[in-house]
């Protein structure tokens, strides 16, 4: 009888452990199902109208060209033909090195260099603005010359004019009749 109670005790503990494992597995399953639903929703959002394959490919190509341009100006030619992401990483590392180098330089020298760069930037902007004004003025002159060279528009026939309203016909006869009716009404009111 002692053995049967011990085996019953172990059986209960084992079933409790198994029940705990089942409940934890069920909670994991519900969590995974929620993740699955969320990912499914995100994939639908991606596939419904938000994804434009050709437009994205063109945008990626454009971004790649810009990154290559910056890479060439900062580091040099892309001889190893590395990916865009690797180029960005190299550019970032180069910037870190340059910032560290700037921090080690004397502050006065850095300020003078910043002022010189700012002055250079303003001069460049001013030149670009002058160039745009020059192009705009050339365009205006070209259009004026085209108008001057064009044959003048000859108007044929009379010019269209808004027609005035015809004068209103005054109704004198009806006014006389109205006055007579009013007088008759007044007489009938006072003398009846």
PDB file of C-alpha atoms in Angstrom:
ATOM      1  CA  UNK A   1       0.000   0.000   0.000  1.00  0.00           C
ATOM      2  CA  UNK A   2       2.943   2.313   0.638  1.00  0.00           C
ATOM      3  CA  UNK A   3       4.210   1.895  -2.906  1.00  0.00           C
ATOM      4  CA  UNK A   4       0.857   2.728  -4.431  1.00  0.00           C
ATOM      5  CA  UNK A   5       0.582   6.024  -2.518  1.00  0.00           C
ATOM      6  CA  UNK A   6       4.075   7.024  -3.577  1.00  0.00           C
ATOM      7  CA  UNK A   7       3.396   6.178  -7.190  1.00  0.00           C
ATOM      8  CA  UNK A   8       0.118   8.120  -6.982  1.00  0.00           C
ATOM      9  CA  UNK A   9       1.986  11.099  -5.487  1.00  0.00           C
ATOM     10  CA  UNK A  10       4.583  10.989  -8.254  1.00  0.00           C
ATOM     11  CA  UNK A  11       1.831  10.639 -10.832  1.00  0.00           C
ATOM     12  CA  UNK A  12       0.099  13.750  -9.566  1.00  0.00           C
ATOM     13  CA  UNK A  13       3.323  15.756  -9.601  1.00  0.00           C
ATOM     14  CA  UNK A  14       4.074  14.529 -13.086  1.00  0.00           C
ATOM     15  CA  UNK A  15       0.597  15.491 -14.323  1.00  0.00           C
ATOM     16  CA  UNK A  16       0.942  18.928 -12.724  1.00  0.00           C
ATOM     17  CA  UNK A  17       4.306  19.425 -14.428  1.00  0.00           C
ATOM     18  CA  UNK A  18       2.834  18.300 -17.720  1.00  0.00           C
ATOM     19  CA  UNK A  19      -0.148  20.624 -17.258  1.00  0.00           C
ATOM     20  CA  UNK A  20       2.234  23.532 -16.574  1.00  0.00           C
ATOM     21  CA  UNK A  21       4.200  22.678 -19.713  1.00  0.00           C
ATOM     22  CA  UNK A  22       0.983  22.492 -21.727  1.00  0.00           C
ATOM     23  CA  UNK A  23      -0.158  25.909 -20.495  1.00  0.00           C
ATOM     24  CA  UNK A  24       3.251  27.470 -21.234  1.00  0.00           C
ATOM     25  CA  UNK A  25       3.223  25.919 -24.715  1.00  0.00           C
ATOM     26  CA  UNK A  26      -0.296  27.221 -25.296  1.00  0.00           C
ATOM     27  CA  UNK A  27       0.791  30.752 -24.293  1.00  0.00           C
ATOM     28  CA  UNK A  28       3.790  30.484 -26.632  1.00  0.00           C
ATOM     29  CA  UNK A  29       1.467  29.347 -29.438  1.00  0.00           C
ATOM     30  CA  UNK A  30      -0.854  32.331 -28.931  1.00  0.00           C
ATOM     31  CA  UNK A  31       2.148  34.696 -28.894  1.00  0.00           C
ATOM     32  CA  UNK A  32       3.448  33.186 -32.139  1.00  0.00           C
ATOM     33  CA  UNK A  33      -0.001  33.420 -33.724  1.00  0.00           C
ATOM     34  CA  UNK A  34      -0.145  37.125 -32.812  1.00  0.00           C
ATOM     35  CA  UNK A  35       3.289  37.640 -34.364  1.00  0.00           C
ATOM     36  CA  UNK A  36       2.120  35.771 -37.445  1.00  0.00           C
ATOM     37  CA  UNK A  37      -0.968  37.974 -37.766  1.00  0.00           C
ATOM     38  CA  UNK A  38       1.130  41.117 -37.354  1.00  0.00           C
ATOM     39  CA  UNK A  39       3.616  39.994 -40.004  1.00  0.00           C
ATOM     40  CA  UNK A  40       0.777  39.044 -42.332  1.00  0.00           C
ATOM     41  CA  UNK A  41      -0.712  42.516 -41.858  1.00  0.00           C
ATOM     42  CA  UNK A  42       2.643  44.150 -42.598  1.00  0.00           C
ATOM     43  CA  UNK A  43       3.084  42.047 -45.723  1.00  0.00           C
ATOM     44  CA  UNK A  44      -0.387  43.054 -46.941  1.00  0.00           C
ATOM     45  CA  UNK A  45       0.420  46.719 -46.311  1.00  0.00           C
ATOM     46  CA  UNK A  46       3.607  46.264 -48.308  1.00  0.00           C
ATOM     47  CA  UNK A  47       1.903  44.550 -51.215  1.00  0.00           C
ATOM     48  CA  UNK A  48      -1.198  46.804 -51.488  1.00  0.00           C
ATOM     49  CA  UNK A  49      -0.189  49.943 -53.308  1.00  0.00           C
ATOM     50  CA  UNK A  50       2.790  50.810 -51.165  1.00  0.00           C
ATOM     51  CA  UNK A  51       5.154  48.754 -53.264  1.00  0.00           C
ATOM     52  CA  UNK A  52       6.126  50.148 -56.625  1.00  0.00           C
ATOM     53  CA  UNK A  53       8.861  47.931 -58.010  1.00  0.00           C
ATOM     54  CA  UNK A  54      10.040  50.118 -60.876  1.00  0.00           C
ATOM     55  CA  UNK A  55       9.930  53.313 -58.837  1.00  0.00           C
ATOM     56  CA  UNK A  56      11.848  51.724 -55.991  1.00  0.00           C
ATOM     57  CA  UNK A  57      14.462  50.289 -58.336  1.00  0.00           C
ATOM     58  CA  UNK A  58      15.018  53.702 -59.922  1.00  0.00           C
ATOM     59  CA  UNK A  59      15.224  55.323 -56.485  1.00  0.00           C
ATOM     60  CA  UNK A  60      17.766  52.734 -55.328  1.00  0.00           C
ATOM     61  CA  UNK A  61      19.871  53.289 -58.437  1.00  0.00           C
ATOM     62  CA  UNK A  62      19.761  57.052 -57.886  1.00  0.00           C
ATOM     63  CA  UNK A  63      20.755  56.651 -54.244  1.00  0.00           C
ATOM     64  CA  UNK A  64      23.578  54.319 -55.232  1.00  0.00           C
ATOM     65  CA  UNK A  65      24.905  56.902 -57.705  1.00  0.00           C
ATOM     66  CA  UNK A  66      24.808  59.650 -55.070  1.00  0.00           C
ATOM     67  CA  UNK A  67      26.589  57.449 -52.516  1.00  0.00           C
ATOM     68  CA  UNK A  68      29.261  56.590 -55.103  1.00  0.00           C
ATOM     69  CA  UNK A  69      29.722  60.295 -55.853  1.00  0.00           C
ATOM     70  CA  UNK A  70      30.205  61.100 -52.159  1.00  0.00           C
ATOM     71  CA  UNK A  71      32.477  58.070 -51.755  1.00  0.00           C
ATOM     72  CA  UNK A  72      34.697  59.252 -54.625  1.00  0.00           C
ATOM     73  CA  UNK A  73      34.982  62.757 -53.181  1.00  0.00           C
ATOM     74  CA  UNK A  74      35.695  61.568 -49.615  1.00  0.00           C
ATOM     75  CA  UNK A  75      37.695  58.382 -50.015  1.00  0.00           C
ATOM     76  CA  UNK A  76      38.519  57.798 -53.682  1.00  0.00           C
ATOM     77  CA  UNK A  77      37.444  55.538 -56.518  1.00  0.00           C
ATOM     78  CA  UNK A  78      35.421  52.434 -55.803  1.00  0.00           C
ATOM     79  CA  UNK A  79      38.032  50.068 -57.205  1.00  0.00           C
ATOM     80  CA  UNK A  80      36.941  47.096 -55.107  1.00  0.00           C
ATOM     81  CA  UNK A  81      33.360  47.543 -56.386  1.00  0.00           C
ATOM     82  CA  UNK A  82      31.930  47.377 -52.862  1.00  0.00           C
ATOM     83  CA  UNK A  83      28.237  47.591 -52.064  1.00  0.00           C
ATOM     84  CA  UNK A  84      26.370  50.787 -51.256  1.00  0.00           C
ATOM     85  CA  UNK A  85      26.043  49.831 -47.608  1.00  0.00           C
ATOM     86  CA  UNK A  86      29.790  49.190 -47.322  1.00  0.00           C
ATOM     87  CA  UNK A  87      30.497  52.538 -49.015  1.00  0.00           C
ATOM     88  CA  UNK A  88      28.264  54.280 -46.470  1.00  0.00           C
ATOM     89  CA  UNK A  89      30.086  52.500 -43.643  1.00  0.00           C
ATOM     90  CA  UNK A  90      33.467  53.613 -45.022  1.00  0.00           C
ATOM     91  CA  UNK A  91      32.225  57.197 -45.394  1.00  0.00           C
ATOM     92  CA  UNK A  92      30.973  57.152 -41.811  1.00  0.00           C
ATOM     93  CA  UNK A  93      34.311  55.813 -40.546  1.00  0.00           C
ATOM     94  CA  UNK A  94      36.165  58.495 -42.499  1.00  0.00           C
ATOM     95  CA  UNK A  95      33.939  61.182 -40.959  1.00  0.00           C
ATOM     96  CA  UNK A  96      34.675  59.828 -37.478  1.00  0.00           C
ATOM     97  CA  UNK A  97      38.411  60.018 -38.191  1.00  0.00           C
ATOM     98  CA  UNK A  98      38.105  63.578 -39.476  1.00  0.00           C
ATOM     99  CA  UNK A  99      36.067  64.680 -36.442  1.00  0.00           C
ATOM    100  CA  UNK A 100      38.678  63.207 -34.127  1.00  0.00           C
ATOM    101  CA  UNK A 101      41.393  64.989 -36.115  1.00  0.00           C
ATOM    102  CA  UNK A 102      39.492  68.303 -35.857  1.00  0.00           C
ATOM    103  CA  UNK A 103      39.133  67.895 -32.091  1.00  0.00           C
ATOM    104  CA  UNK A 104      42.933  67.555 -31.769  1.00  0.00           C
ATOM    105  CA  UNK A 105      43.590  70.733 -33.773  1.00  0.00           C
ATOM    106  CA  UNK A 106      43.905  74.167 -32.100  1.00  0.00           C
ATOM    107  CA  UNK A 107      40.496  75.876 -31.727  1.00  0.00           C
ATOM    108  CA  UNK A 108      41.606  79.120 -33.439  1.00  0.00           C
ATOM    109  CA  UNK A 109      42.765  77.251 -36.519  1.00  0.00           C
ATOM    110  CA  UNK A 110      39.451  75.369 -36.713  1.00  0.00           C
ATOM    111  CA  UNK A 111      37.445  78.599 -36.397  1.00  0.00           C
ATOM    112  CA  UNK A 112      39.483  80.274 -39.137  1.00  0.00           C
ATOM    113  CA  UNK A 113      38.952  77.285 -41.433  1.00  0.00           C
ATOM    114  CA  UNK A 114      35.191  77.264 -40.687  1.00  0.00           C
ATOM    115  CA  UNK A 115      34.946  81.004 -41.463  1.00  0.00           C
ATOM    116  CA  UNK A 116      36.841  80.525 -44.720  1.00  0.00           C
ATOM    117  CA  UNK A 117      34.553  77.641 -45.730  1.00  0.00           C
ATOM    118  CA  UNK A 118      31.449  79.657 -44.834  1.00  0.00           C
ATOM    119  CA  UNK A 119      32.703  82.593 -46.898  1.00  0.00           C
ATOM    120  CA  UNK A 120      33.413  80.258 -49.808  1.00  0.00           C
ATOM    121  CA  UNK A 121      29.907  78.764 -49.517  1.00  0.00           C
ATOM    122  CA  UNK A 122      28.294  82.229 -49.536  1.00  0.00           C
ATOM    123  CA  UNK A 123      30.325  83.249 -52.597  1.00  0.00           C
ATOM    124  CA  UNK A 124      29.260  80.074 -54.383  1.00  0.00           C
ATOM    125  CA  UNK A 125      25.594  80.730 -53.538  1.00  0.00           C
ATOM    126  CA  UNK A 126      25.919  84.309 -54.751  1.00  0.00           C
ATOM    127  CA  UNK A 127      27.451  83.141 -58.041  1.00  0.00           C
ATOM    128  CA  UNK A 128      24.692  80.556 -58.521  1.00  0.00           C
ATOM    129  CA  UNK A 129      22.066  83.237 -57.888  1.00  0.00           C
ATOM    130  CA  UNK A 130      23.699  85.569 -60.421  1.00  0.00           C
ATOM    131  CA  UNK A 131      23.799  82.754 -62.959  1.00  0.00           C
ATOM    132  CA  UNK A 132      20.093  82.021 -62.419  1.00  0.00           C
ATOM    133  CA  UNK A 133      19.254  85.725 -62.827  1.00  0.00           C
ATOM    134  CA  UNK A 134      21.321  85.867 -66.017  1.00  0.00           C
ATOM    135  CA  UNK A 135      19.555  82.809 -67.438  1.00  0.00           C
ATOM    136  CA  UNK A 136      16.171  84.257 -66.471  1.00  0.00           C
ATOM    137  CA  UNK A 137      17.025  87.571 -68.161  1.00  0.00           C
ATOM    138  CA  UNK A 138      18.204  85.762 -71.291  1.00  0.00           C
ATOM    139  CA  UNK A 139      14.925  83.845 -71.381  1.00  0.00           C
ATOM    140  CA  UNK A 140      12.940  87.081 -71.093  1.00  0.00           C
ATOM    141  CA  UNK A 141      14.965  88.708 -73.892  1.00  0.00           C
ATOM    142  CA  UNK A 142      14.514  85.625 -76.094  1.00  0.00           C
ATOM    143  CA  UNK A 143      10.738  85.691 -75.573  1.00  0.00           C
ATOM    144  CA  UNK A 144      10.623  89.440 -76.286  1.00  0.00           C
ATOM    145  CA  UNK A 145      12.551  88.894 -79.542  1.00  0.00           C
ATOM    146  CA  UNK A 146      10.162  86.114 -80.535  1.00  0.00           C
ATOM    147  CA  UNK A 147       7.202  88.408 -79.932  1.00  0.00           C
ATOM    148  CA  UNK A 148       8.867  91.196 -81.926  1.00  0.00           C
ATOM    149  CA  UNK A 149       9.672  88.889 -84.854  1.00  0.00           C
ATOM    150  CA  UNK A 150       6.231  87.311 -84.906  1.00  0.00           C
ATOM    151  CA  UNK A 151       3.693  88.667 -87.356  1.00  0.00           C
ATOM    152  CA  UNK A 152       1.329  91.084 -85.692  1.00  0.00           C
ATOM    153  CA  UNK A 153      -2.174  89.770 -85.251  1.00  0.00           C
ATOM    154  CA  UNK A 154      -4.440  91.491 -87.726  1.00  0.00           C
ATOM    155  CA  UNK A 155      -8.004  91.858 -86.538  1.00  0.00           C
ATOM    156  CA  UNK A 156     -10.639  91.366 -89.159  1.00  0.00           C
ATOM    157  CA  UNK A 157     -14.120  92.723 -88.802  1.00  0.00           C
ATOM    158  CA  UNK A 158     -15.553  94.732 -85.989  1.00  0.00           C
ATOM    159  CA  UNK A 159     -14.428  94.361 -82.460  1.00  0.00           C
ATOM    160  CA  UNK A 160     -16.922  92.515 -80.290  1.00  0.00           C
ATOM    161  CA  UNK A 161     -18.559  94.802 -77.766  1.00  0.00           C
ATOM    162  CA  UNK A 162     -20.991  94.039 -74.985  1.00  0.00           C
ATOM    163  CA  UNK A 163     -24.485  94.925 -76.036  1.00  0.00           C
ATOM    164  CA  UNK A 164     -26.167  97.505 -73.855  1.00  0.00           C
ATOM    165  CA  UNK A 165     -29.594  96.931 -72.404  1.00  0.00           C
ATOM    166  CA  UNK A 166     -32.451  98.391 -74.414  1.00  0.00           C
ATOM    167  CA  UNK A 167     -34.222 101.265 -72.635  1.00  0.00           C
ATOM    168  CA  UNK A 168     -37.182 100.261 -70.511  1.00  0.00           C
ATOM    169  CA  UNK A 169     -40.607 101.208 -71.837  1.00  0.00           C
ATOM    170  CA  UNK A 170     -42.348 103.378 -69.262  1.00  0.00           C
ATOM    171  CA  UNK A 171     -45.877 102.394 -68.452  1.00  0.00           C
ATOM    172  CA  UNK A 172     -47.715 105.687 -68.125  1.00  0.00           C
ATOM    173  CA  UNK A 173     -51.120 104.354 -69.051  1.00  0.00           C
ATOM    174  CA  UNK A 174     -51.099 101.721 -66.367  1.00  0.00           C
ATOM    175  CA  UNK A 175     -50.004 104.319 -63.800  1.00  0.00           C
ATOM    176  CA  UNK A 176     -53.051 106.473 -64.681  1.00  0.00           C
ATOM    177  CA  UNK A 177     -55.357 103.482 -64.348  1.00  0.00           C
ATOM    178  CA  UNK A 178     -53.747 102.537 -61.000  1.00  0.00           C
ATOM    179  CA  UNK A 179     -54.219 106.056 -59.635  1.00  0.00           C
ATOM    180  CA  UNK A 180     -57.880 106.085 -60.693  1.00  0.00           C
ATOM    181  CA  UNK A 181     -58.469 102.724 -58.992  1.00  0.00           C
ATOM    182  CA  UNK A 182     -56.855 104.024 -55.802  1.00  0.00           C
ATOM    183  CA  UNK A 183     -59.062 107.117 -55.814  1.00  0.00           C
ATOM    184  CA  UNK A 184     -62.185 104.994 -56.339  1.00  0.00           C
ATOM    185  CA  UNK A 185     -61.195 102.763 -53.437  1.00  0.00           C
ATOM    186  CA  UNK A 186     -60.605 105.735 -51.151  1.00  0.00           C
ATOM    187  CA  UNK A 187     -63.952 107.302 -52.042  1.00  0.00           C
ATOM    188  CA  UNK A 188     -65.722 104.016 -51.497  1.00  0.00           C
ATOM    189  CA  UNK A 189     -64.040 103.642 -48.097  1.00  0.00           C
ATOM    190  CA  UNK A 190     -64.788 107.145 -46.794  1.00  0.00           C
ATOM    191  CA  UNK A 191     -68.233 107.631 -48.230  1.00  0.00           C
ATOM    192  CA  UNK A 192     -69.785 104.248 -47.823  1.00  0.00           C
TER     193      UNK A 192
END
